[in-house]
Tab-separated table of C-alpha atoms and ligand atoms in Angstrom:
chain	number	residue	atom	x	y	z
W	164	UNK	CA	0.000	0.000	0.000
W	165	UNK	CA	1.186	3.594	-0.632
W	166	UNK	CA	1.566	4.323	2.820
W	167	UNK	CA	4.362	1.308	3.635
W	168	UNK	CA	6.986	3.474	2.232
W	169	UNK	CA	9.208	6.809	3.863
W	170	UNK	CA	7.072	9.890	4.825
W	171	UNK	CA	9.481	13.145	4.067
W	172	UNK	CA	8.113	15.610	6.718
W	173	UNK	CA	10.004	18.603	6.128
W	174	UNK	CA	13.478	16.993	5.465
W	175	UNK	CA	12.957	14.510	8.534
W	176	UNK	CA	12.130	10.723	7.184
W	177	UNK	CA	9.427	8.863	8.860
W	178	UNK	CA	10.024	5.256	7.965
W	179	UNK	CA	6.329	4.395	7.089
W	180	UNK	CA	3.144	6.803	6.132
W	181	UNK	CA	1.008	4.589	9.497
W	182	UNK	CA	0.580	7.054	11.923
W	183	UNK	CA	-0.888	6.497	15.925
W	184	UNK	CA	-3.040	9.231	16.727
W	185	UNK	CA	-2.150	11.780	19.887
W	186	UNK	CA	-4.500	10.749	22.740
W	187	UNK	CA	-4.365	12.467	25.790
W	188	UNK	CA	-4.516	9.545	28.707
W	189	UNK	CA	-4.341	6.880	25.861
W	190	UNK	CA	-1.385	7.125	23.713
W	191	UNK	CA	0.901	7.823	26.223
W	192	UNK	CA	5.110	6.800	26.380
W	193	UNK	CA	4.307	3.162	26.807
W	194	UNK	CA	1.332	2.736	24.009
W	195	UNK	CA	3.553	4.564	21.804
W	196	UNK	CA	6.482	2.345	22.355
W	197	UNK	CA	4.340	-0.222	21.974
W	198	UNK	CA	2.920	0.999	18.673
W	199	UNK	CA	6.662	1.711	17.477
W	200	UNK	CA	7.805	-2.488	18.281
W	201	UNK	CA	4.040	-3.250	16.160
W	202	UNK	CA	5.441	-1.324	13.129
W	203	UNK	CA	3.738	2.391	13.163
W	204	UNK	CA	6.385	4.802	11.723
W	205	UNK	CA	4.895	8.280	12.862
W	206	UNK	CA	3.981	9.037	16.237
W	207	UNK	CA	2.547	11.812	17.931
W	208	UNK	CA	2.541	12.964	21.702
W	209	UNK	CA	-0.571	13.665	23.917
W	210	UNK	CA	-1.029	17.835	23.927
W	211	UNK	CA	1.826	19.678	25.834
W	212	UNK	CA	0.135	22.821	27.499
W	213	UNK	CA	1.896	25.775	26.655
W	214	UNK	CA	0.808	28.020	29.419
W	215	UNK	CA	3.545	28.624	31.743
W	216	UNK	CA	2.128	27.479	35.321
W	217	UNK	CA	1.530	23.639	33.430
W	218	UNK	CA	4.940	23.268	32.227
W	219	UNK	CA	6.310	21.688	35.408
W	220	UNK	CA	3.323	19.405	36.235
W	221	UNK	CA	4.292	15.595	36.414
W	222	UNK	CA	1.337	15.177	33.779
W	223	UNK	CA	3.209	17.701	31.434
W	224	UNK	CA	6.358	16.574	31.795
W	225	UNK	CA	5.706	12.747	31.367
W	226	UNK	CA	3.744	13.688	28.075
W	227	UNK	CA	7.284	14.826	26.174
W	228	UNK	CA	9.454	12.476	27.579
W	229	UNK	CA	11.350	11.484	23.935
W	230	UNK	CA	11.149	7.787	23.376
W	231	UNK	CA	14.882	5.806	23.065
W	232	UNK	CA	15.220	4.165	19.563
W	233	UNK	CA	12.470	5.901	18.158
W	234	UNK	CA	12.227	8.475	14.691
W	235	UNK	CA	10.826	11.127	14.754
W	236	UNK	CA	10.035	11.583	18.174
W	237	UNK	CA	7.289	14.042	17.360
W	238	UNK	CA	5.356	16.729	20.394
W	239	UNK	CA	2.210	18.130	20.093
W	240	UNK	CA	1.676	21.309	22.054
W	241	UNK	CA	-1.531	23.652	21.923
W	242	UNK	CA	-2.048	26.949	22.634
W	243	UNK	CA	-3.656	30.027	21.617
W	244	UNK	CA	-0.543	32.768	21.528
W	245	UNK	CA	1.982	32.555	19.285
W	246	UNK	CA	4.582	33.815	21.839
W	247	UNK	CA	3.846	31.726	24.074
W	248	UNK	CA	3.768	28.718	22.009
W	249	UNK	CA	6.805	29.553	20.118
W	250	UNK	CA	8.645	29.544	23.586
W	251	UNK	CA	7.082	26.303	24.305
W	252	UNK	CA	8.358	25.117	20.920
W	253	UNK	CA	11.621	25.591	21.601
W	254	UNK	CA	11.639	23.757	25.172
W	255	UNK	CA	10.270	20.697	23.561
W	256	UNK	CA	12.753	20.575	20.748
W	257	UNK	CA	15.595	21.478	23.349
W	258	UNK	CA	14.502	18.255	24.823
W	259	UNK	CA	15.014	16.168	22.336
W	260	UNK	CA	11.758	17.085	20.000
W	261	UNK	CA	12.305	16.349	16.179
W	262	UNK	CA	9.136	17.451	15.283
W	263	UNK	CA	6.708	19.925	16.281
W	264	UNK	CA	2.904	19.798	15.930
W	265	UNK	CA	0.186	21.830	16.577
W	266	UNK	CA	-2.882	21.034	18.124
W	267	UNK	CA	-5.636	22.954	16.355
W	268	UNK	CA	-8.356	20.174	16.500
W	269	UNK	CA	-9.599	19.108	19.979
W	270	UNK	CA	-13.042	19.604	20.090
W	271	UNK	CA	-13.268	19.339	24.338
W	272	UNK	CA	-14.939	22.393	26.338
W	273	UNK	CA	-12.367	22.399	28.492
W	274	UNK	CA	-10.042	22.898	25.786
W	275	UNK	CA	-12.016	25.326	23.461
W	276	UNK	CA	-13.168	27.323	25.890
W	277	UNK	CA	-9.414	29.141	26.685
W	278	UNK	CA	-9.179	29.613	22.477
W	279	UNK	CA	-7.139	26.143	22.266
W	280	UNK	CA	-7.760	23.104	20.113
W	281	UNK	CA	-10.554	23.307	17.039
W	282	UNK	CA	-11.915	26.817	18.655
W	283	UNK	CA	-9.157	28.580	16.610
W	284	UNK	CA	-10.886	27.531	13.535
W	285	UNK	CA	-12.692	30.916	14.629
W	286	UNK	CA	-10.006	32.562	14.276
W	287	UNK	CA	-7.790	31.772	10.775
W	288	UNK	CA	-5.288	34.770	10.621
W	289	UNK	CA	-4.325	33.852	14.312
W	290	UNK	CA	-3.358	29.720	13.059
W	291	UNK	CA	-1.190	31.391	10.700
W	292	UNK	CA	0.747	33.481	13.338
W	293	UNK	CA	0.940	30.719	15.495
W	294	UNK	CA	2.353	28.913	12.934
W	295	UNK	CA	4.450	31.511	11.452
W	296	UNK	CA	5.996	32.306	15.258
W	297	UNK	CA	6.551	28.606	15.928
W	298	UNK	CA	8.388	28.252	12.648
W	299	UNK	CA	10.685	30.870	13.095
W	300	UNK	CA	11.414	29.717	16.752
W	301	UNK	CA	12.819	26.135	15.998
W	302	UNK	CA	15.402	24.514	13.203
W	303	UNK	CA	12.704	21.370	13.074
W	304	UNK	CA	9.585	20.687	11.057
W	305	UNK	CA	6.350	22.116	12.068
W	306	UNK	CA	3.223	20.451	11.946
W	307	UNK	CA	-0.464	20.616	12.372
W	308	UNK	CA	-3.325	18.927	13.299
W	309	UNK	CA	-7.016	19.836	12.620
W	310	UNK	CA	-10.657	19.345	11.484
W	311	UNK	CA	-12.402	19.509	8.094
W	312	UNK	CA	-14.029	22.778	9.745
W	313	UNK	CA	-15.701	24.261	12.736
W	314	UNK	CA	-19.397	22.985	11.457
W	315	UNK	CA	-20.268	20.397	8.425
W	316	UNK	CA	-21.226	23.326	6.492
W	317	UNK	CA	-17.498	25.203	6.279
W	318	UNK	CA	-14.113	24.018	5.471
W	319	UNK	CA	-12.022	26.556	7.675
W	320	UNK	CA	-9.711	23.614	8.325
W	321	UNK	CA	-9.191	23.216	4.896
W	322	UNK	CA	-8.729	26.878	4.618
W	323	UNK	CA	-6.397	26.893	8.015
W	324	UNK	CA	-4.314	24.346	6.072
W	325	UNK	CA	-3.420	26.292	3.515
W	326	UNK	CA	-2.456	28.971	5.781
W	327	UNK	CA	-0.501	27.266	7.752
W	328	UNK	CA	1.509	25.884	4.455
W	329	UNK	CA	1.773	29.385	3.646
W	330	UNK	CA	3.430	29.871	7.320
W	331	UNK	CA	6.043	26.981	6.599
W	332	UNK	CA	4.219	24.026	8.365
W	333	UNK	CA	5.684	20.942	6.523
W	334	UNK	CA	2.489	18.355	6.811
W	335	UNK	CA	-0.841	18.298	8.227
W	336	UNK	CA	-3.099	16.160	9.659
W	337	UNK	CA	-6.657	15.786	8.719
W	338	UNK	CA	-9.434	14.775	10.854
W	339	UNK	CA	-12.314	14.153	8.762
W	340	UNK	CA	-15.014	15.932	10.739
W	341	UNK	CA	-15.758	19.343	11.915
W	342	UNK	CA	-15.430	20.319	15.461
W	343	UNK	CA	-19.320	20.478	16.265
W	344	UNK	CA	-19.338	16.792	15.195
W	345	UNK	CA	-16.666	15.969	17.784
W	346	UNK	CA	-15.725	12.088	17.747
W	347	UNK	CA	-19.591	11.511	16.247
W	348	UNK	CA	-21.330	10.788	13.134
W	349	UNK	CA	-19.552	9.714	9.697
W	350	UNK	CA	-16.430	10.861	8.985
W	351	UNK	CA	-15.979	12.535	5.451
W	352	UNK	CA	-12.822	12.069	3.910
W	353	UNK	CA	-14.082	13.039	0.549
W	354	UNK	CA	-14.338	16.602	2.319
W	355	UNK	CA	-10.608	15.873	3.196
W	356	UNK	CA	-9.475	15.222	-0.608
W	357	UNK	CA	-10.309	19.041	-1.105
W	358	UNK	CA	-6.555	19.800	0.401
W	359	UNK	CA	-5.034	18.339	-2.302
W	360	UNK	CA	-5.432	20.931	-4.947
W	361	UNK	CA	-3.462	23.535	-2.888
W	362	UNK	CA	-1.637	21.615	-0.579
W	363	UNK	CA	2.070	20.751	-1.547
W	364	UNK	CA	2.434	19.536	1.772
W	365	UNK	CA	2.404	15.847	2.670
W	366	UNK	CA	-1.126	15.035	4.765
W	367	UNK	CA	-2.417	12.381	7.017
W	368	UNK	CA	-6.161	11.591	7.025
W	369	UNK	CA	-7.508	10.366	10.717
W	370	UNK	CA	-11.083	9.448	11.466
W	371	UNK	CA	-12.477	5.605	12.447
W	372	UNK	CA	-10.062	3.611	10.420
W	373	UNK	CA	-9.784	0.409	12.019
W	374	UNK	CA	-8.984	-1.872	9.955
W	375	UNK	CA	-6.941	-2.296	6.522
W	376	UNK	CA	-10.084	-2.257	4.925
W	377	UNK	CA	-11.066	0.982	5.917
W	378	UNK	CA	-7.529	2.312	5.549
W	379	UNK	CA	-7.384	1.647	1.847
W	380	UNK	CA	-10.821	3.392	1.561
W	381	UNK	CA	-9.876	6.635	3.372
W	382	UNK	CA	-6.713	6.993	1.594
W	383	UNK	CA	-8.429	6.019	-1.692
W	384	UNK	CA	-11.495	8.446	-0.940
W	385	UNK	CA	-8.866	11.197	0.675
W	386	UNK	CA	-5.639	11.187	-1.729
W	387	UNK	CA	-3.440	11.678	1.496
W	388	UNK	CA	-0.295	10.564	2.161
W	389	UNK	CA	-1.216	8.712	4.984
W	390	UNK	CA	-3.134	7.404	7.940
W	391	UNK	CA	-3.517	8.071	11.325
W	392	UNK	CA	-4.915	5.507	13.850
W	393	UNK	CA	-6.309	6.724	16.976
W	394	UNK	CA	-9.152	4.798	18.612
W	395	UNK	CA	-9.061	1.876	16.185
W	396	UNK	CA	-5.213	0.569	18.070
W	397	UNK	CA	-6.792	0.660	21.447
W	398	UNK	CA	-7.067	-2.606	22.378
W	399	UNK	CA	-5.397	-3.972	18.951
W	400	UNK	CA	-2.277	-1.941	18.715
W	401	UNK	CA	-1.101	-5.105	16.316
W	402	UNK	CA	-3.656	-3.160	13.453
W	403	UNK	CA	-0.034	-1.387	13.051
W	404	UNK	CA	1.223	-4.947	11.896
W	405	UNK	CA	-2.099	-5.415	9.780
W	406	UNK	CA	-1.461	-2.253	7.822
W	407	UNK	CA	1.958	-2.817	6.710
W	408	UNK	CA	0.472	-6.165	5.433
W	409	UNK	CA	2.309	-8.582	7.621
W	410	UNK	CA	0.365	-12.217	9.031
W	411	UNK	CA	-2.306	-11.456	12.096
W	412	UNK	CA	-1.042	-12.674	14.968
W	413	UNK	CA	-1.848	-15.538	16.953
W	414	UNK	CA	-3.767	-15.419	20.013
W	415	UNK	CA	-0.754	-15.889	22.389
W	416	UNK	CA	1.273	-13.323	20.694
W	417	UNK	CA	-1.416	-10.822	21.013
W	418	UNK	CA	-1.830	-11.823	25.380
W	419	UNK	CA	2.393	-11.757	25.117
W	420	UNK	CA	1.848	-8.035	23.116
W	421	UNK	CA	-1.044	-6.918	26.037
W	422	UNK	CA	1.934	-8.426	28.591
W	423	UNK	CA	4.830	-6.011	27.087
W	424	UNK	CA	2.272	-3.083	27.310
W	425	UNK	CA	1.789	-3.574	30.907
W	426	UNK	CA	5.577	-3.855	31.967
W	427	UNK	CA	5.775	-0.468	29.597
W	428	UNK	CA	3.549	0.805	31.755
W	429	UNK	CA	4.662	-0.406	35.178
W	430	UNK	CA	8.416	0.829	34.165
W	431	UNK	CA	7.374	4.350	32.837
W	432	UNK	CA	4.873	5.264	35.888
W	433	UNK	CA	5.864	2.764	38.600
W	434	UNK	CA	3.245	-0.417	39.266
W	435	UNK	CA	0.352	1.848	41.175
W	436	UNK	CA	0.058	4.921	38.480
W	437	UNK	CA	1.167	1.942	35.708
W	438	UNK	CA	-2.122	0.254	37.129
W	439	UNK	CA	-4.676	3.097	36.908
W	440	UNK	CA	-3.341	4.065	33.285
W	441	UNK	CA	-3.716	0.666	32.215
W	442	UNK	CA	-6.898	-0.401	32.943
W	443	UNK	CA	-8.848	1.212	30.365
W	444	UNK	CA	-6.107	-0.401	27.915
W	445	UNK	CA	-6.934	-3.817	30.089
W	446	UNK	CA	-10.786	-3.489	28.969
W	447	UNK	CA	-10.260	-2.778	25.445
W	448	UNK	CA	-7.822	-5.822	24.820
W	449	UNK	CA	-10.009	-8.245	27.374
W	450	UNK	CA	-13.159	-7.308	25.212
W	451	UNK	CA	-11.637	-7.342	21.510
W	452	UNK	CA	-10.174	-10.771	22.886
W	453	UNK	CA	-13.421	-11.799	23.069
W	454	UNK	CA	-13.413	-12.098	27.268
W	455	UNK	CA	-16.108	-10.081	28.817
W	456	UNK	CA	-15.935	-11.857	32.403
W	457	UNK	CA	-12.288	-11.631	32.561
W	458	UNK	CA	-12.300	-8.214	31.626
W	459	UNK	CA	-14.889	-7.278	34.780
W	460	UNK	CA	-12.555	-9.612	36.728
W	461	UNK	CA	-9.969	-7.094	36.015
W	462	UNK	CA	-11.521	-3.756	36.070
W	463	UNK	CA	-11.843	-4.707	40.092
W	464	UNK	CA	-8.536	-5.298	40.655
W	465	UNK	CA	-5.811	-2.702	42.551
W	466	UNK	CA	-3.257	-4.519	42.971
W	467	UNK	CA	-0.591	-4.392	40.181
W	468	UNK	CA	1.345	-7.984	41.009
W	469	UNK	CA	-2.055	-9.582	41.220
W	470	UNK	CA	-3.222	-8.275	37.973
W	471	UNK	CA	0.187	-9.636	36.162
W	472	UNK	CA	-0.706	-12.946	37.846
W	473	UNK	CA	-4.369	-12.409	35.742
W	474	UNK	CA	-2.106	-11.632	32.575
W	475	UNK	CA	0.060	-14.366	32.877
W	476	UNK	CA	0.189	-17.076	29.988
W	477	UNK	CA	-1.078	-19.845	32.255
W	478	UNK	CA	-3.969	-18.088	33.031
W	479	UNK	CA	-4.825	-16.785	29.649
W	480	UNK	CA	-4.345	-20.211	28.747
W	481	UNK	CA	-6.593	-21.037	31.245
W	482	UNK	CA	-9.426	-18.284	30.594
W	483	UNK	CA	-9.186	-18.754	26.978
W	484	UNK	CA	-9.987	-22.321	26.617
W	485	UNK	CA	-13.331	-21.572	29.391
W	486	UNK	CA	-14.182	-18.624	26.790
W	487	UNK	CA	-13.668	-20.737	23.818
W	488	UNK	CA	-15.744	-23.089	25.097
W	489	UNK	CA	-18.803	-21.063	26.011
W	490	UNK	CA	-18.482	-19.632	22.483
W	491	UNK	CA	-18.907	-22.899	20.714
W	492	UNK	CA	-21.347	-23.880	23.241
K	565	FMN	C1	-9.191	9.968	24.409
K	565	FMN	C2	-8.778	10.853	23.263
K	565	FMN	C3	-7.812	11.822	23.463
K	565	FMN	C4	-7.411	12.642	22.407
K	565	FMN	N1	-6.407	13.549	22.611
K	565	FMN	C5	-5.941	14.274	21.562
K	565	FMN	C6	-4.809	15.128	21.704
K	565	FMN	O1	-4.181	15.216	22.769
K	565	FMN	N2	-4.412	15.835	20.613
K	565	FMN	C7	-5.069	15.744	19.398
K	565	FMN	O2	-4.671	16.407	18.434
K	565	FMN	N3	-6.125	14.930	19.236
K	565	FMN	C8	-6.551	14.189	20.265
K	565	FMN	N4	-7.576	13.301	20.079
K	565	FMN	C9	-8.160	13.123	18.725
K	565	FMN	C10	-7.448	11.960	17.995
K	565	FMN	O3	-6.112	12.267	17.746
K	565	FMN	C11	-8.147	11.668	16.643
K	565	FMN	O4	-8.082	12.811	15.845
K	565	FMN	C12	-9.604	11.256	16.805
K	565	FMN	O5	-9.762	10.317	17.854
K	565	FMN	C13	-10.149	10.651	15.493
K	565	FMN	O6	-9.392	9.538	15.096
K	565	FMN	P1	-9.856	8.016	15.408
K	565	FMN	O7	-11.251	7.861	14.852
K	565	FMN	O8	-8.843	7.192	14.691
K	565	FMN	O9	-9.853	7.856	16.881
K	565	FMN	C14	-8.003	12.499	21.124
K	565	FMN	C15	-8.985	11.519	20.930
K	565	FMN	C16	-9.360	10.686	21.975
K	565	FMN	C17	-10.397	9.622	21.717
C-alpha cells in the first residue's frame, strides 16, 4: 500500500506513512512504544500545554518524555498565543523534540473554551501566526493537526491548512469531521481530498479507520499521504502490523503483546500509576479478545502484582480455553 513506504516531513524521514493518533490519557510513552515495536512509523505525543504554570506538572512533563530508539520523536503542544507557544516550541525541541505539531483540532470544552484546540478555527489569521511564530522559533519541522471545519457546512480547516503551508508548516493532519461533530457521526474524507489541490504539503487523514479495509478506503477516498490511527489501536495496537500487510497474529502473541504493554507501563509510571493508566487499555484488549468476564474480573482489581498474575500465559491459557468453550457452546 502507498503508505508502507518513507514519509518526508520537512526533510525529517518517517520510515512508514502509518501514523498512531495523539491521545491524551491513551497514547501515552508506553502505548507509543508499543505501537513503534508493532510497526507504526509516525507518532505523535498527547497535547503539551503551553501556558507557563503547566509546564512543570508531572502530567506535562511525562507527556514529552522522547522515546529511546524511536524516529521522529514528534510533540504536540496547543495553545492560543503565538509567543507563548513559540517559547514552548523551543523547550520541547531542546529536549530532544524532532518534530513539532500543533494542536488545532480538539473539540473538548475544556479545551475550546481558553481559544485552544478546534476553537481557533474561529479565528484563521491567528493559526497562521501561530504557525508563522513557531516556525521561526525552531530549526525542526512544524506540523499541524485539525478538522475539516468548525461545522459540516465550512471548510475553515481546509482553509487553516493552507495557511498554515503558507506559514512553513511541513504536513498536516486531517481529521475528517468538523469540530461540532466531535468524535460523532460519519467521517468525510471526501471533504478531506479538497486539500489536495493547494496543498504541496504531505497530509495524514484520521477518522475511524480500524482496519486495513477501511484504511485503503480513506486513503483512496482522501488522496493523502497517509493514515492516522487513533481509537481503532486501542485494544489492537497489532492493526499497526495489519497495515503494513504482515500475518495477524496468533492469540498468544497478542496476550504476550497486552503483557509487554503492561511492563511499559509499570516501568514508565511505577506499578500503582502503571495500574490506573492501564486499565482502560486492560478493557479494550479483554473485550476485543473476546473475554467479557475476565475483563470485569480485572476492572476490580488494585493490585498491580495480582493483575500480572491475571495476565500471565497460564492463566490466559486457562481463561481462553473456558471462553472458547462457552463460544462454541
Ligand atoms: C481519548 C482521546 C484523546 C485525544 N487527545 C488528543 C490530543 O491530545 N491531541 C489531538 O490532536 N487529538 C486528540 N484526540 C483526537 C485523535 O487524535 C483523533 O483525531 C480522533 O480520535 C479521530 O481519530 P480516530 O477515529 O482514529 O480515533 C483524542 C482523541 C481521543 C479519543
Amino acid at each position: 500500500m502507498l503508505f508502507d513506504s518513507v514519509l518526508n516531513v520537512g526533510g525529517v524521514l518517517a520510515r512508514n506513512g502509518i501514523a498512531l493518533a495523539p491521545m491524551a490519557g491513551v497514547a501515552d510513552v508506553p502505548f507509543r512504544q508499543l505501537a513503534w515495536e508493532l510497526g507504526a512509523g509516525y507518532l505523535v505525543s498527547e497535547m503539551v500545554s503551553s501556558l507557563d504554570h503547566l509546564w512543570d506538572t508531572k502530567k506535562n512533563r511525562l507527556r514529552r518524555v522522547s522515546l529511546k530508539g524511536v524516529y521522529p520523536n514528534v510533540i504536540q503542544i496547543a495553545g492560543s498565543d503565538p509567543i507563548e507557544l513559540s517559547e514552548t516550541a523551543k523547550k520541547v525541541v531542546d529536549e530532544g523534540a524532532d518534530i513539532v505539531d500543533i494542536n488545532f483540532g480538539c473539540p473538548a470544552k475544556k479545551v475550546c473554551k481558553k481559544f485552544v484546540g478546534s476553537a481557533l478555527l474561529d479565528d484563521i489569521p491567528r493559526i497562521g501566526r501561530i504557525v508563522e511564530a513557531v516556525v521561526g522559533s525552531v530549526s525542526v519541522p512544524v506540523t499541524i493537526k485539525t478538522r475539516i471545519g468548525s461545522t459540516p457546512s465550512d471548510l475553515m480547516g481546509i482553509e487553516a491548512s493552507y495557511i498554515a503551508q503558507e506559514a512553513g508548516a511541513q504536513l498536516v493532519v486531517m481529521h475528517s469531521r468538523s469540530r461540532a461533530c466531535r468524535f460523532k457521526g460519519p467521517v468525510d474524507h471526501e471533504k478531506t481530498a479538497k486539500l489536495k489541490s493547494r496543498l504541496k504539503i504531505p497530509f495524514f487523514v484520521n477518522g475511524d479507520i480500524s482496519s486495513r479495509h477501511s484504511a485503503s478506503l480513506a486513503l483512496q477516498e482522501s488522496g493523502a499521504d497517509g493514515v492516522m490511527v487513533g481509537r481503532g489501536a486501542v485494544g489492537q495496537p497489532w492493526i499497526f502490523r495489519e497495515l503494513l500487510g504482515e500475518e495477524e497474529l496468533s492469540l498468544p502473541e497478542k496476550w504476550r503483546i497486552v503483557r509487554r504493554h503492561l511492563s511499559l507501563s509499570y516501568d514508565f509510571y511505577g506499578k500503582a500509576a502503571g495500574l490506573k493508566m492501564m486499565k482502560k487499555h486492560i478493557k479494550a484488549y479483554l473485550i476485543k479478545l473476546g473475554c467479557e468476564d475476565l475483563s470485569a474480573r480485572a476492572m476490580k482489581l488494585e493490585d498491580p502484582d495480582v493483575m500480572r498474575r491475571l495476565l500471565s500465559v497460564d492463566q490466559m491459557q486457562q481463561e481462553f480455553r473456558t471462553e472458547q468453550f462457552r463460544k462454541s457452546d
